Amino acid sequence: ETGVTQTPRHLVMGMTNKKSLKCEQHLGHNAMYWYKQSAKKPLELMFVYNFKEQTENNSVPSRFSPECPNSSHLFLHLHTLQPEDSALYLCASSQELGTGNQPQHFGDGTRLSIL
Amino acid sequence: GQNIDQPTEMTATEGAIVQINCTYQTSGFNGLFWYQQHAGEAPTFLSYNVLDGLEEKGRFSSFLSRSKGYSYLLLKELQMKDSASYLCAVCEGNYQLIWGAGTKLIIKP
């Protein structure tokens, strides 16, 4: 039980579809993150939110649009994706930003396949 | 530039000891994390080192040398369930983690 829940676990979509990934954390944390994990590559940080405010957009294409309505929920809206966007998308949370020793707690991820 | 290096894959025998190395070059350093990730599952936090030396947690230990830009994760009394990927990550500033590509550990009976 990780305390961070992601849905759906698997998603197959066409390049013209619009879909959303959802993340919910039950840990009382204030910071939330989206990562992209591709095979045999390091985790790539996409977005960071702290107390619902976006603090980091790591040069992510606009076809990925995050939304953070509150400290417990994080969404990633997807549209007009490309085949190279196929990957595992991981959500994480941590107690707060500003202190380097806070471990991040991850969800199981959404495996996204773009046809 | 920023760089985290760790071996791509390692194989070890059940009951044995294995050491997974991680070397790093980053513009800042605010600690080093090790995570374990089983296939299809979430990465889970194993250890955090910010001072030089060895931190022991049961069968797992993590070592850090800041002057050498080097860390290792030591796994003792290996069990089949330890088959997983092990991710090394350096915290550069307040929260930004720079990740290695992970080491896939295969345990054989």
CSV table of C-alpha atoms in Angstrom, one decimal:
chain,number,residue,atom,x,y,z
A,1,GLU,CA,0.0,0.0,0.0
A,2,THR,CA,1.8,3.0,-1.3
A,3,GLY,CA,-0.6,5.8,-0.2
A,4,VAL,CA,-0.4,7.1,-3.8
A,5,THR,CA,-3.1,5.8,-6.2
A,6,GLN,CA,-3.0,6.3,-10.0
A,7,THR,CA,-5.7,5.5,-12.5
A,8,PRO,CA,-5.9,4.1,-15.0
A,9,ARG,CA,-3.1,1.5,-14.7
A,10,HIS,CA,-3.0,1.1,-18.5
A,11,LEU,CA,-4.1,3.3,-21.3
A,12,VAL,CA,-4.0,2.9,-25.0
A,13,MET,CA,-5.0,5.9,-27.1
A,14,GLY,CA,-4.7,7.2,-30.6
A,15,MET,CA,-2.8,10.3,-31.5
A,16,THR,CA,-6.0,12.4,-31.8
A,17,ASN,CA,-7.6,11.3,-28.6
A,18,LYS,CA,-7.9,13.3,-25.4
A,19,LYS,CA,-7.6,11.5,-22.1
A,20,SER,CA,-6.6,12.3,-18.5
A,21,LEU,CA,-4.4,10.5,-15.9
A,22,LYS,CA,-5.4,10.8,-12.3
A,23,CYS,CA,-3.3,10.7,-9.1
A,24,GLU,CA,-4.5,10.8,-5.5
A,25,GLN,CA,-2.4,10.8,-2.4
A,26,HIS,CA,-3.6,9.9,1.1
A,27,LEU,CA,-0.4,10.8,2.9
A,28,GLY,CA,-1.2,14.4,3.8
A,29,HIS,CA,1.6,15.6,1.6
A,30,ASN,CA,1.9,19.1,0.2
A,31,ALA,CA,4.0,18.5,-2.9
A,32,MET,CA,3.1,16.4,-5.9
A,33,TYR,CA,5.1,15.4,-9.0
A,34,TRP,CA,4.6,13.9,-12.5
A,35,TYR,CA,7.5,11.9,-13.9
A,36,LYS,CA,7.9,10.1,-17.3
A,37,GLN,CA,9.7,6.7,-17.2
A,38,SER,CA,10.9,5.2,-20.5
A,39,ALA,CA,12.7,1.9,-20.7
A,40,LYS,CA,16.3,1.9,-19.6
A,41,LYS,CA,16.2,5.7,-19.2
A,42,PRO,CA,16.3,7.8,-16.0
A,43,LEU,CA,13.1,9.2,-14.6
A,44,GLU,CA,12.3,12.5,-16.2
A,45,LEU,CA,10.7,15.1,-14.0
A,46,MET,CA,7.8,16.8,-15.8
A,47,PHE,CA,5.9,19.0,-13.3
A,48,VAL,CA,6.0,19.9,-9.7
A,49,TYR,CA,3.2,21.3,-7.5
A,50,ASN,CA,3.6,22.7,-4.0
A,51,PHE,CA,0.4,23.6,-2.1
A,52,LYS,CA,-1.5,23.4,-5.4
A,53,GLU,CA,0.8,25.9,-7.1
A,54,GLN,CA,3.0,24.8,-10.0
A,55,THR,CA,6.6,25.3,-9.2
A,56,GLU,CA,8.3,23.4,-12.1
A,57,ASN,CA,7.5,22.8,-15.7
A,58,ASN,CA,10.5,21.0,-17.1
A,59,SER,CA,10.2,22.1,-20.7
A,60,VAL,CA,7.3,19.7,-21.2
A,61,PRO,CA,5.4,20.0,-24.6
A,62,SER,CA,2.0,21.7,-24.3
A,63,ARG,CA,0.2,18.5,-25.3
A,64,PHE,CA,0.7,17.5,-21.6
A,65,SER,CA,-1.4,19.8,-19.4
A,66,PRO,CA,-1.3,19.3,-15.6
A,67,GLU,CA,-4.0,20.3,-13.1
A,68,CYS,CA,-3.8,20.3,-9.3
A,69,PRO,CA,-7.2,21.2,-7.8
A,70,ASN,CA,-6.0,20.5,-4.2
A,71,SER,CA,-3.0,19.1,-2.4
A,72,SER,CA,-4.3,15.5,-2.6
A,73,HIS,CA,-5.2,15.3,-6.3
A,74,LEU,CA,-3.1,15.7,-9.5
A,75,PHE,CA,-4.2,15.2,-13.1
A,76,LEU,CA,-2.3,15.0,-16.3
A,77,HIS,CA,-4.5,15.9,-19.4
A,78,LEU,CA,-3.3,14.5,-22.6
A,79,HIS,CA,-4.1,15.4,-26.2
A,80,THR,CA,-2.6,15.0,-29.7
A,81,LEU,CA,0.2,12.8,-28.3
A,82,GLN,CA,3.0,11.3,-30.3
A,83,PRO,CA,4.2,7.7,-30.4
A,84,GLU,CA,7.4,8.7,-28.5
A,85,ASP,CA,5.1,9.7,-25.6
A,86,SER,CA,4.5,6.0,-24.9
A,87,ALA,CA,6.0,5.4,-21.5
A,88,LEU,CA,5.1,4.8,-17.8
A,89,TYR,CA,3.9,8.0,-16.2
A,90,LEU,CA,4.5,8.1,-12.4
A,91,CYS,CA,3.0,10.4,-9.9
A,92,ALA,CA,4.8,11.0,-6.6
A,93,SER,CA,4.3,13.1,-3.5
A,94,SER,CA,6.4,14.4,-0.6
A,95,GLN,CA,5.8,16.2,2.6
A,96,GLU,CA,6.9,19.5,1.3
A,97,LEU,CA,9.4,21.2,-1.0
A,98,GLY,CA,12.5,23.0,0.4
A,99,THR,CA,14.1,20.3,2.4
A,100,GLY,CA,16.2,17.9,0.4
A,101,ASN,CA,15.8,14.9,2.7
A,102,GLN,CA,12.1,14.3,2.0
A,103,PRO,CA,11.7,11.0,0.2
A,104,GLN,CA,9.1,10.9,-2.6
A,105,HIS,CA,6.4,8.4,-2.4
A,106,PHE,CA,5.3,7.0,-5.8
A,107,GLY,CA,2.2,5.5,-7.3
A,108,ASP,CA,2.3,2.4,-9.5
A,109,GLY,CA,2.1,4.5,-12.6
A,110,THR,CA,0.0,4.5,-15.8
A,111,ARG,CA,1.4,2.5,-18.7
A,112,LEU,CA,0.5,4.7,-21.7
A,113,SER,CA,0.7,3.4,-25.3
A,114,ILE,CA,0.1,5.7,-28.2
A,115,LEU,CA,-1.0,4.1,-31.5
B,1,GLY,CA,27.0,18.6,-16.6
B,2,GLN,CA,24.7,16.4,-14.6
B,3,ASN,CA,25.4,12.7,-14.7
B,4,ILE,CA,24.5,9.7,-12.6
B,5,ASP,CA,26.1,6.4,-13.6
B,6,GLN,CA,25.1,2.9,-12.4
B,7,PRO,CA,25.5,-0.5,-14.0
B,8,THR,CA,22.7,-1.5,-16.2
B,9,GLU,CA,22.3,-5.1,-14.9
B,10,MET,CA,23.8,-7.3,-12.3
B,11,THR,CA,23.3,-11.0,-11.4
B,12,ALA,CA,23.8,-12.6,-8.0
B,13,THR,CA,23.0,-15.8,-6.1
B,14,GLU,CA,20.3,-16.3,-3.5
B,15,GLY,CA,21.9,-16.0,0.0
B,16,ALA,CA,24.9,-14.0,-1.3
B,17,ILE,CA,25.9,-10.3,-1.0
B,18,VAL,CA,25.8,-7.8,-3.8
B,19,GLN,CA,27.0,-4.2,-4.1
B,20,ILE,CA,25.4,-1.8,-6.5
B,21,ASN,CA,27.6,1.3,-7.3
B,22,CYS,CA,26.5,4.7,-8.2
B,23,THR,CA,28.8,7.6,-9.3
B,24,TYR,CA,27.5,11.1,-9.8
B,25,GLN,CA,28.5,14.5,-11.1
B,26,THR,CA,26.0,17.2,-10.2
B,27,SER,CA,26.1,21.0,-9.8
B,28,GLY,CA,24.8,20.7,-6.3
B,29,PHE,CA,24.4,18.1,-3.6
B,30,ASN,CA,21.7,17.8,-1.0
B,31,GLY,CA,21.7,14.1,-0.4
B,32,LEU,CA,21.5,10.8,-2.3
B,33,PHE,CA,18.5,8.4,-2.4
B,34,TRP,CA,18.2,4.7,-3.3
B,35,TYR,CA,14.9,3.4,-4.4
B,36,GLN,CA,13.8,-0.2,-5.3
B,37,GLN,CA,11.4,-0.8,-8.2
B,38,HIS,CA,9.8,-4.1,-8.9
B,39,ALA,CA,8.6,-4.6,-12.5
B,40,GLY,CA,5.3,-2.9,-13.0
B,41,GLU,CA,5.3,-1.3,-9.6
B,42,ALA,CA,6.0,2.0,-7.8
B,43,PRO,CA,9.6,2.9,-6.9
B,44,THR,CA,9.8,2.6,-3.1
B,45,PHE,CA,12.2,4.5,-0.9
B,46,LEU,CA,15.1,2.5,0.6
B,47,SER,CA,17.7,4.9,2.0
B,48,TYR,CA,19.0,8.5,2.2
B,49,ASN,CA,22.6,9.6,2.7
B,50,VAL,CA,23.8,13.2,3.1
B,51,LEU,CA,26.9,12.7,5.2
B,52,ASP,CA,29.8,10.4,4.4
B,53,GLY,CA,29.7,6.9,5.8
B,54,LEU,CA,27.5,3.9,6.0
B,55,GLU,CA,23.9,3.7,6.9
B,56,GLU,CA,22.6,0.3,7.8
B,57,LYS,CA,18.9,-0.8,7.7
B,58,GLY,CA,18.5,-4.5,8.2
B,59,ARG,CA,19.8,-6.4,5.2
B,60,PHE,CA,20.3,-3.2,3.2
B,61,SER,CA,23.2,-0.7,3.7
B,62,SER,CA,24.0,2.4,1.8
B,63,PHE,CA,27.4,4.2,1.7
B,64,LEU,CA,28.3,7.7,0.6
B,65,SER,CA,31.6,9.4,-0.2
B,66,ARG,CA,30.9,13.0,-1.2
B,67,SER,CA,34.5,13.8,-2.1
B,68,LYS,CA,34.5,10.9,-4.6
B,69,GLY,CA,31.0,11.4,-5.9
B,70,TYR,CA,30.3,7.8,-5.1
B,71,SER,CA,27.7,5.7,-3.3
B,72,TYR,CA,26.8,2.1,-3.1
B,73,LEU,CA,23.9,0.0,-2.0
B,74,LEU,CA,24.8,-3.3,-0.3
B,75,LEU,CA,22.3,-6.1,-0.1
B,76,LYS,CA,23.1,-9.0,2.2
B,77,GLU,CA,21.5,-12.5,2.5
B,78,LEU,CA,19.9,-12.0,-0.9
B,79,GLN,CA,16.3,-13.3,-1.4
B,80,MET,CA,14.5,-14.0,-4.6
B,81,LYS,CA,12.2,-11.1,-3.8
B,82,ASP,CA,15.2,-8.7,-4.1
B,83,SER,CA,15.0,-9.2,-7.9
B,84,ALA,CA,14.2,-5.6,-8.9
B,85,SER,CA,15.6,-2.4,-10.3
B,86,TYR,CA,17.6,-0.2,-8.0
B,87,LEU,CA,17.5,3.5,-8.7
B,88,CYS,CA,20.1,6.0,-7.5
B,89,ALA,CA,19.0,9.7,-7.3
B,90,VAL,CA,20.9,12.8,-6.2
B,91,CYS,CA,19.0,15.8,-4.7
B,92,GLU,CA,20.6,18.8,-6.3
B,93,GLY,CA,18.8,21.7,-4.6
B,94,ASN,CA,15.7,21.8,-2.5
B,95,TYR,CA,13.8,19.0,-4.2
B,96,GLN,CA,15.1,18.5,-7.8
B,97,LEU,CA,16.2,14.8,-8.0
B,98,ILE,CA,18.6,13.8,-10.7
B,99,TRP,CA,18.1,10.1,-11.4
B,100,GLY,CA,20.2,7.3,-12.7
B,101,ALA,CA,18.8,4.8,-15.3
B,102,GLY,CA,18.6,2.1,-12.7
B,103,THR,CA,20.4,-1.3,-12.1
B,104,LYS,CA,18.4,-4.4,-12.8
B,105,LEU,CA,19.3,-7.0,-10.3
B,106,ILE,CA,18.6,-10.6,-11.1
B,107,ILE,CA,18.8,-13.2,-8.3
B,108,LYS,CA,19.4,-16.8,-9.2
B,109,PRO,CA,18.7,-19.8,-6.9
